[in-house]
PDB file of N, CA and C in Angstrom:
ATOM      1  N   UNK C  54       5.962  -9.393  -1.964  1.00  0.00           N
ATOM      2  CA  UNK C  54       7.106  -8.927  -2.724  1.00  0.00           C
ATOM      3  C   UNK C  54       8.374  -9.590  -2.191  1.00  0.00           C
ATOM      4  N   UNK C  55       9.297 -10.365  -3.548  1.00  0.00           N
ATOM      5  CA  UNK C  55      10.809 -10.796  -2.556  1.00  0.00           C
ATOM      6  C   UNK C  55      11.532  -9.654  -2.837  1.00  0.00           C
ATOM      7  N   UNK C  56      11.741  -9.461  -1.534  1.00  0.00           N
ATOM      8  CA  UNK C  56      12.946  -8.580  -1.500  1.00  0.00           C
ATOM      9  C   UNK C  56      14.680  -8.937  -1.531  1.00  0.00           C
ATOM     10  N   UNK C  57      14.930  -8.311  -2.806  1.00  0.00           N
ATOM     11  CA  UNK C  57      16.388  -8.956  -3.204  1.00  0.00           C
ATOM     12  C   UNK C  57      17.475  -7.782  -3.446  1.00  0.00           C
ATOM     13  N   UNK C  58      18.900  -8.955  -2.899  1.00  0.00           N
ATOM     14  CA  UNK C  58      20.354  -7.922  -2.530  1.00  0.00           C
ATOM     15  C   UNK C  58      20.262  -6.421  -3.004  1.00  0.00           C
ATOM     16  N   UNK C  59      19.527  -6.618  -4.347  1.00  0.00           N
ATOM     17  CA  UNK C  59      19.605  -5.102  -5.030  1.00  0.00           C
ATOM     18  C   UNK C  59      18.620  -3.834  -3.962  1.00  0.00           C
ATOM     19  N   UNK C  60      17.884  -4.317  -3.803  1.00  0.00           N
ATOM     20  CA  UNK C  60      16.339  -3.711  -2.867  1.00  0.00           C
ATOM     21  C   UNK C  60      16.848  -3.141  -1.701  1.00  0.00           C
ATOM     22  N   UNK C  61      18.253  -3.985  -1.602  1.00  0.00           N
ATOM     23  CA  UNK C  61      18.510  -3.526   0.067  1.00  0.00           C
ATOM     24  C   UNK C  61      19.862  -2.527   0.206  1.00  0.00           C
ATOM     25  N   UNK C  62      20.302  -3.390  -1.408  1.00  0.00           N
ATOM     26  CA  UNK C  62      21.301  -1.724  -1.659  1.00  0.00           C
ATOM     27  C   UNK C  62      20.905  -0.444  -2.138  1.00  0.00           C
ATOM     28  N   UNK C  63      19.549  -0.865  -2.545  1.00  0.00           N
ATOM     29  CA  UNK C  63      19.058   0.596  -2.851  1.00  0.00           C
ATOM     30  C   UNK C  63      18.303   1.287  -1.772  1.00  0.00           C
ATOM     31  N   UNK C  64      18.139   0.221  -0.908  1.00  0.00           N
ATOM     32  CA  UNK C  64      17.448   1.090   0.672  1.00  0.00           C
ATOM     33  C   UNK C  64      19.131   2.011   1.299  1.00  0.00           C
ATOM     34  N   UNK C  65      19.643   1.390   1.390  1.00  0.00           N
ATOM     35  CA  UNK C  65      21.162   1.584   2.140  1.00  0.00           C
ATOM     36  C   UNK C  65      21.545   2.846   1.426  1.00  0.00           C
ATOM     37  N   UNK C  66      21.608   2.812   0.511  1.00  0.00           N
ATOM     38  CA  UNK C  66      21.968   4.386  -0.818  1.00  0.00           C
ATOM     39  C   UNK C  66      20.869   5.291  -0.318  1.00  0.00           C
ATOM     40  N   UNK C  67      19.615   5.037  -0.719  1.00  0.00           N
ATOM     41  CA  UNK C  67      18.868   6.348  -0.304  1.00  0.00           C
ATOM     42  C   UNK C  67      19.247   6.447   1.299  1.00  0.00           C
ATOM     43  N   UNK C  68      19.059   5.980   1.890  1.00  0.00           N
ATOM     44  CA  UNK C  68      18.860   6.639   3.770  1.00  0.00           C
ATOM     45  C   UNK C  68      20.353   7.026   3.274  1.00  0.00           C
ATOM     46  N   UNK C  69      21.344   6.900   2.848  1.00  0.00           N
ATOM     47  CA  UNK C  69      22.877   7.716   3.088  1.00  0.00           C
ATOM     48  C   UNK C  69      22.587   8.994   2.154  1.00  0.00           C
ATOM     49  N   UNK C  70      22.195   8.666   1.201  1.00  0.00           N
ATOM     50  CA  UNK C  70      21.236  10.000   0.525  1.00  0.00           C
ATOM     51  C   UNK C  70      20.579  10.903   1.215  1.00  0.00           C
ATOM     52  N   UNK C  71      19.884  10.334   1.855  1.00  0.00           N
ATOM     53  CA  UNK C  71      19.036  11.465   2.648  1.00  0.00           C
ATOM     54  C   UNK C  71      19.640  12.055   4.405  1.00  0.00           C
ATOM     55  N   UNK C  72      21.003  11.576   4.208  1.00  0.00           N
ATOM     56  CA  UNK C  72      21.530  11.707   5.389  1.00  0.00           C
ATOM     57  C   UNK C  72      22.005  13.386   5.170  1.00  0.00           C
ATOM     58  N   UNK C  73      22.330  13.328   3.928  1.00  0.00           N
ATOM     59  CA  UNK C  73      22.992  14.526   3.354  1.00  0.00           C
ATOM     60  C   UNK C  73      22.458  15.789   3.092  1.00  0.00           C
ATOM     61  N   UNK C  74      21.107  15.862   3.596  1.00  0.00           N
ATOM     62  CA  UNK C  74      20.019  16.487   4.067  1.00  0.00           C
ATOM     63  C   UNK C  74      19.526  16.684   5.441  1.00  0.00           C
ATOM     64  N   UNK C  75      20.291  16.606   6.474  1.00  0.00           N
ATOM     65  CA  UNK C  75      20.055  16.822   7.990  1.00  0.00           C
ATOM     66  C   UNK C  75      20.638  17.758   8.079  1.00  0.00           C
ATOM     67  N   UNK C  76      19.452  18.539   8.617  1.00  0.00           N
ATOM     68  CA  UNK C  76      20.564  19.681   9.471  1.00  0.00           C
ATOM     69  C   UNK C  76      20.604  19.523  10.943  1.00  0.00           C
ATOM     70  N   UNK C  77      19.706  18.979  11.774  1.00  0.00           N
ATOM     71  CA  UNK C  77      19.558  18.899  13.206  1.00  0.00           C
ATOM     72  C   UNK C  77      20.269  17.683  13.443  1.00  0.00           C
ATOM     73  N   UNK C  78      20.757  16.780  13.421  1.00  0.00           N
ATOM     74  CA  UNK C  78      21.243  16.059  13.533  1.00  0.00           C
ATOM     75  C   UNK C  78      22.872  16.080  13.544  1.00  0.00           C
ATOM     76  N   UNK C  79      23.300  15.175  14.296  1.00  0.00           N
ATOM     77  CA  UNK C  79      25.347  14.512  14.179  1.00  0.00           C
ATOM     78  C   UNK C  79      24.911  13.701  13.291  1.00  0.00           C
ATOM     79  N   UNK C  80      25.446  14.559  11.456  1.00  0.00           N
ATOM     80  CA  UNK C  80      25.731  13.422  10.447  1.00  0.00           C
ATOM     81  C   UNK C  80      26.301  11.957  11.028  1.00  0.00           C
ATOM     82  N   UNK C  81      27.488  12.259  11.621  1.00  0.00           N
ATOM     83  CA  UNK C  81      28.366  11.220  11.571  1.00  0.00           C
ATOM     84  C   UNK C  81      28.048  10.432  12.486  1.00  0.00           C
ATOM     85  N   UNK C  82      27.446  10.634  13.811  1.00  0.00           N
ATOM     86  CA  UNK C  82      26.594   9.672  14.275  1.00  0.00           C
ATOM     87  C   UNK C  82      25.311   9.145  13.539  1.00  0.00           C
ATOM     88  N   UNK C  83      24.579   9.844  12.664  1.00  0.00           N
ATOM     89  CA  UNK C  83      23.659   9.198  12.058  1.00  0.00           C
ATOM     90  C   UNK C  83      23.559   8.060  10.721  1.00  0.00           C
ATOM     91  N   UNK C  84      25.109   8.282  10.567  1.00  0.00           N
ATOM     92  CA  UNK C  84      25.467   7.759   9.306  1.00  0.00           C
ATOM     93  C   UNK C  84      26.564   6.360  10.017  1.00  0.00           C
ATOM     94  N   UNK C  85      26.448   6.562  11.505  1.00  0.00           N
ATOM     95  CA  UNK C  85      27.456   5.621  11.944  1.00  0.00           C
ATOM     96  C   UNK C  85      26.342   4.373  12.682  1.00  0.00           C
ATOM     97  N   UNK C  86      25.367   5.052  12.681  1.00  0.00           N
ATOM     98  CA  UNK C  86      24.380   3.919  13.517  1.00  0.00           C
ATOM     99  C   UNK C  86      23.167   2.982  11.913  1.00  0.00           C
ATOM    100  N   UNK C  87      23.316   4.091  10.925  1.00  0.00           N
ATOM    101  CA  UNK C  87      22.749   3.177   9.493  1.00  0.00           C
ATOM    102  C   UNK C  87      23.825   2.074   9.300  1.00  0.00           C
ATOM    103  N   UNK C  88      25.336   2.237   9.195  1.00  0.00           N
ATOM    104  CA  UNK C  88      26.267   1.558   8.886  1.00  0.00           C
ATOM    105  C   UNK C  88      25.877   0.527   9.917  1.00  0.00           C
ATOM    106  N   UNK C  89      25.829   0.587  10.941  1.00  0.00           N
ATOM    107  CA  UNK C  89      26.068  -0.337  12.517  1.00  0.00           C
ATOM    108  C   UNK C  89      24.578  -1.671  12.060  1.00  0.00           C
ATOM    109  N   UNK C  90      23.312  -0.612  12.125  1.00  0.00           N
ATOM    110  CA  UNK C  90      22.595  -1.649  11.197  1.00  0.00           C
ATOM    111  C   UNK C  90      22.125  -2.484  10.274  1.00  0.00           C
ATOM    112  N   UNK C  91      23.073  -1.847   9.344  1.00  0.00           N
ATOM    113  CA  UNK C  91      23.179  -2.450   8.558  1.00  0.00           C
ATOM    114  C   UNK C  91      24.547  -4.166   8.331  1.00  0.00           C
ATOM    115  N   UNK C  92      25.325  -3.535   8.992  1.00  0.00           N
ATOM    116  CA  UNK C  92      26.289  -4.861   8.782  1.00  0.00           C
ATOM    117  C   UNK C  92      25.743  -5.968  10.230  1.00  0.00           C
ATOM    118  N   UNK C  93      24.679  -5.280  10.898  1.00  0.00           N
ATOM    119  CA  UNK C  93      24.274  -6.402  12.200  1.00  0.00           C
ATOM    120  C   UNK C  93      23.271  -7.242  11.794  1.00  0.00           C
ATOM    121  N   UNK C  94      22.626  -6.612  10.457  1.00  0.00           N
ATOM    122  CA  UNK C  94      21.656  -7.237   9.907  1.00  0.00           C
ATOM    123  C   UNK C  94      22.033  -8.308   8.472  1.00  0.00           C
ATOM    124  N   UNK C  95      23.009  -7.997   8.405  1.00  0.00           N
ATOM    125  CA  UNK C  95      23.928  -8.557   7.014  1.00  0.00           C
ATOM    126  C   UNK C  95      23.739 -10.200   6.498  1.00  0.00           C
ATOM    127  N   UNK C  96      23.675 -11.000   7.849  1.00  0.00           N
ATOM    128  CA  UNK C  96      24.024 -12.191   7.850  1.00  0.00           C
ATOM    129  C   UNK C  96      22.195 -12.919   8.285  1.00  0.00           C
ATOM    130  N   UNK C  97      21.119 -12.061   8.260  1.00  0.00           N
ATOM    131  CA  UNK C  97      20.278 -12.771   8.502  1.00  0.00           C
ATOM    132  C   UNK C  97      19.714 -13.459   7.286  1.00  0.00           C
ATOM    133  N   UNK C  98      18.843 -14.727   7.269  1.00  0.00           N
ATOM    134  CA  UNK C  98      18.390 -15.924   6.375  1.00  0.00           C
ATOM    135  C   UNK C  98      17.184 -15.532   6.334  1.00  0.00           C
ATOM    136  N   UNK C  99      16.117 -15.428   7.597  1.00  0.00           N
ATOM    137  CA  UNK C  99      14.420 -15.555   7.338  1.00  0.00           C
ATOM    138  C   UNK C  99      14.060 -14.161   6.807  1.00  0.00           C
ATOM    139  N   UNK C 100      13.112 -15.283   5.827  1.00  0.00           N
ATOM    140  CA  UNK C 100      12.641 -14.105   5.097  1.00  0.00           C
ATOM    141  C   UNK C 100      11.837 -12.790   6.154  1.00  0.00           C
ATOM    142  N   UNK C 101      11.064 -13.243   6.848  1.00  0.00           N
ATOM    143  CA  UNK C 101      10.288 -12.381   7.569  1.00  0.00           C
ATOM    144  C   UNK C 101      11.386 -11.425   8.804  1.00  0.00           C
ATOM    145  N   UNK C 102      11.995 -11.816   8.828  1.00  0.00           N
ATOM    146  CA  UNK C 102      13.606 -10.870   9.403  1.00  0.00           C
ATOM    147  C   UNK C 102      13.630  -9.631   8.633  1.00  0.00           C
ATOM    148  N   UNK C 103      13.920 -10.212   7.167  1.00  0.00           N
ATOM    149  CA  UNK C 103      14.334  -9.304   6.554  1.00  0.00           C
ATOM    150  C   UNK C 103      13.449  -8.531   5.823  1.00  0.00           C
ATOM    151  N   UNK C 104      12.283  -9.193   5.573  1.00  0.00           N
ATOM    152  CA  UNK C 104      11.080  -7.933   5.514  1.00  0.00           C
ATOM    153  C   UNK C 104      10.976  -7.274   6.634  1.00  0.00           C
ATOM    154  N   UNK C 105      10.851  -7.350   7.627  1.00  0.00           N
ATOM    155  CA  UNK C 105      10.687  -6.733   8.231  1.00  0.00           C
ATOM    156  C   UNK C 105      12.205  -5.562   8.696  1.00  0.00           C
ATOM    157  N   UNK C 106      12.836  -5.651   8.626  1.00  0.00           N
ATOM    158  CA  UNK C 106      13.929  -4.387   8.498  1.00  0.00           C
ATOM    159  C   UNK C 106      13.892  -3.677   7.240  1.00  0.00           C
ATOM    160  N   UNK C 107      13.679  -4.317   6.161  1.00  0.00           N
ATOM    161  CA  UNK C 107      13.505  -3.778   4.816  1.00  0.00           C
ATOM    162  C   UNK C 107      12.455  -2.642   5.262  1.00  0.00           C
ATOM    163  N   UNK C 108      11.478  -3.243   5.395  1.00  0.00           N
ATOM    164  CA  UNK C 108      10.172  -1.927   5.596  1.00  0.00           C
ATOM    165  C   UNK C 108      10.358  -1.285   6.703  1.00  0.00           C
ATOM    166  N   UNK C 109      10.945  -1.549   7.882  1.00  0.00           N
ATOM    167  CA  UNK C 109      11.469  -0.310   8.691  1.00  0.00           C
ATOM    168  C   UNK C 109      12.123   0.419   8.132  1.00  0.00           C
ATOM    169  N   UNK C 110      13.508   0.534   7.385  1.00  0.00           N
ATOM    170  CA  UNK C 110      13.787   0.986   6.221  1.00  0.00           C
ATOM    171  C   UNK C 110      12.981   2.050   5.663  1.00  0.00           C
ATOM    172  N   UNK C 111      12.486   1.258   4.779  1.00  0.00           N
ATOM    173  CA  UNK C 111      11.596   2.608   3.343  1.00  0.00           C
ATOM    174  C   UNK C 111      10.520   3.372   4.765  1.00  0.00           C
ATOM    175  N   UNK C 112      10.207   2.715   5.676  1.00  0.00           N
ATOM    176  CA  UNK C 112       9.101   3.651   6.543  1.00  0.00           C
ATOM    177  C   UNK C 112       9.931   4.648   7.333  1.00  0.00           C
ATOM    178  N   UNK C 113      10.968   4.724   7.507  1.00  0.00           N
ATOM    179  CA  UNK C 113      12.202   5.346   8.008  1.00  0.00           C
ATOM    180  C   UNK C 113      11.841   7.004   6.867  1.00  0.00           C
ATOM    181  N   UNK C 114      12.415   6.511   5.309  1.00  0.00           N
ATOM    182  CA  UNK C 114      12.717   7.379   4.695  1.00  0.00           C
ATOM    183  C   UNK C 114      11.431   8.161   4.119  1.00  0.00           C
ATOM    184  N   UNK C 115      10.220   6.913   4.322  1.00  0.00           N
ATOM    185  CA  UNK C 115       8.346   7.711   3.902  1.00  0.00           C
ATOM    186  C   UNK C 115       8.662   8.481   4.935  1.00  0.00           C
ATOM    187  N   UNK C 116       8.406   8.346   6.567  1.00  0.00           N
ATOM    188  CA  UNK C 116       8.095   9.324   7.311  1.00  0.00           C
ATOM    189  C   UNK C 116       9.064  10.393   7.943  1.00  0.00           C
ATOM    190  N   UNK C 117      10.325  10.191   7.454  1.00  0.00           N
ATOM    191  CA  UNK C 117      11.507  10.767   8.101  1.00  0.00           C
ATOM    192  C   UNK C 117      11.752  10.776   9.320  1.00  0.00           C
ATOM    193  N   UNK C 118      11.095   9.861   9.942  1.00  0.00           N
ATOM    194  CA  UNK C 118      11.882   9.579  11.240  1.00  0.00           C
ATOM    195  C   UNK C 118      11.401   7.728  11.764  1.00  0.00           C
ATOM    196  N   UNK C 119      12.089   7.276  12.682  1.00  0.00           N
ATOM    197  CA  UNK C 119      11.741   6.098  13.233  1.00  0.00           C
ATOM    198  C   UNK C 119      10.957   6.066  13.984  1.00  0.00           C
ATOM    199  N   UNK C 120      10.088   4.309  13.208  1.00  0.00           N
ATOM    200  CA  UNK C 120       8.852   4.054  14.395  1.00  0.00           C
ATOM    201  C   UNK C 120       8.998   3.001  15.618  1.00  0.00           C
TER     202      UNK C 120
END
């Protein structure tokens, strides 16, 4: 699957979506470290980079937590 600009704004929308649904958590730290990864990841080229954060991503929001 290529994963394209749209794919990754729609990963970025849901996890801020589903941020809005924590209760155990510091929203604003959790919503400050998606932002942080997201603009550190902004500027990468290989494809396999960015599959691979992409699907950390959606496996983030399948299992609700990080692997």
């Amino acid at each position: 699957m290529t994963i394209t600009r749209l794919n990754i704004i729609q990963l970025y929308r849901d996890i801020l979506k589903y941020s809005k649904t924590l209760k155990f958590t510091d929203k604003d730290y959790f919503l400050h470290q998606v932002k942080k990864e997201f603009k550190e990841n902004k500027h990468l080229t290989n494809t396999e980079e960015i599959s691979y954060h992409f699907n950390r991503g959606k496996n983030f929001l399948k299992n609700k937590r990080l692997l």
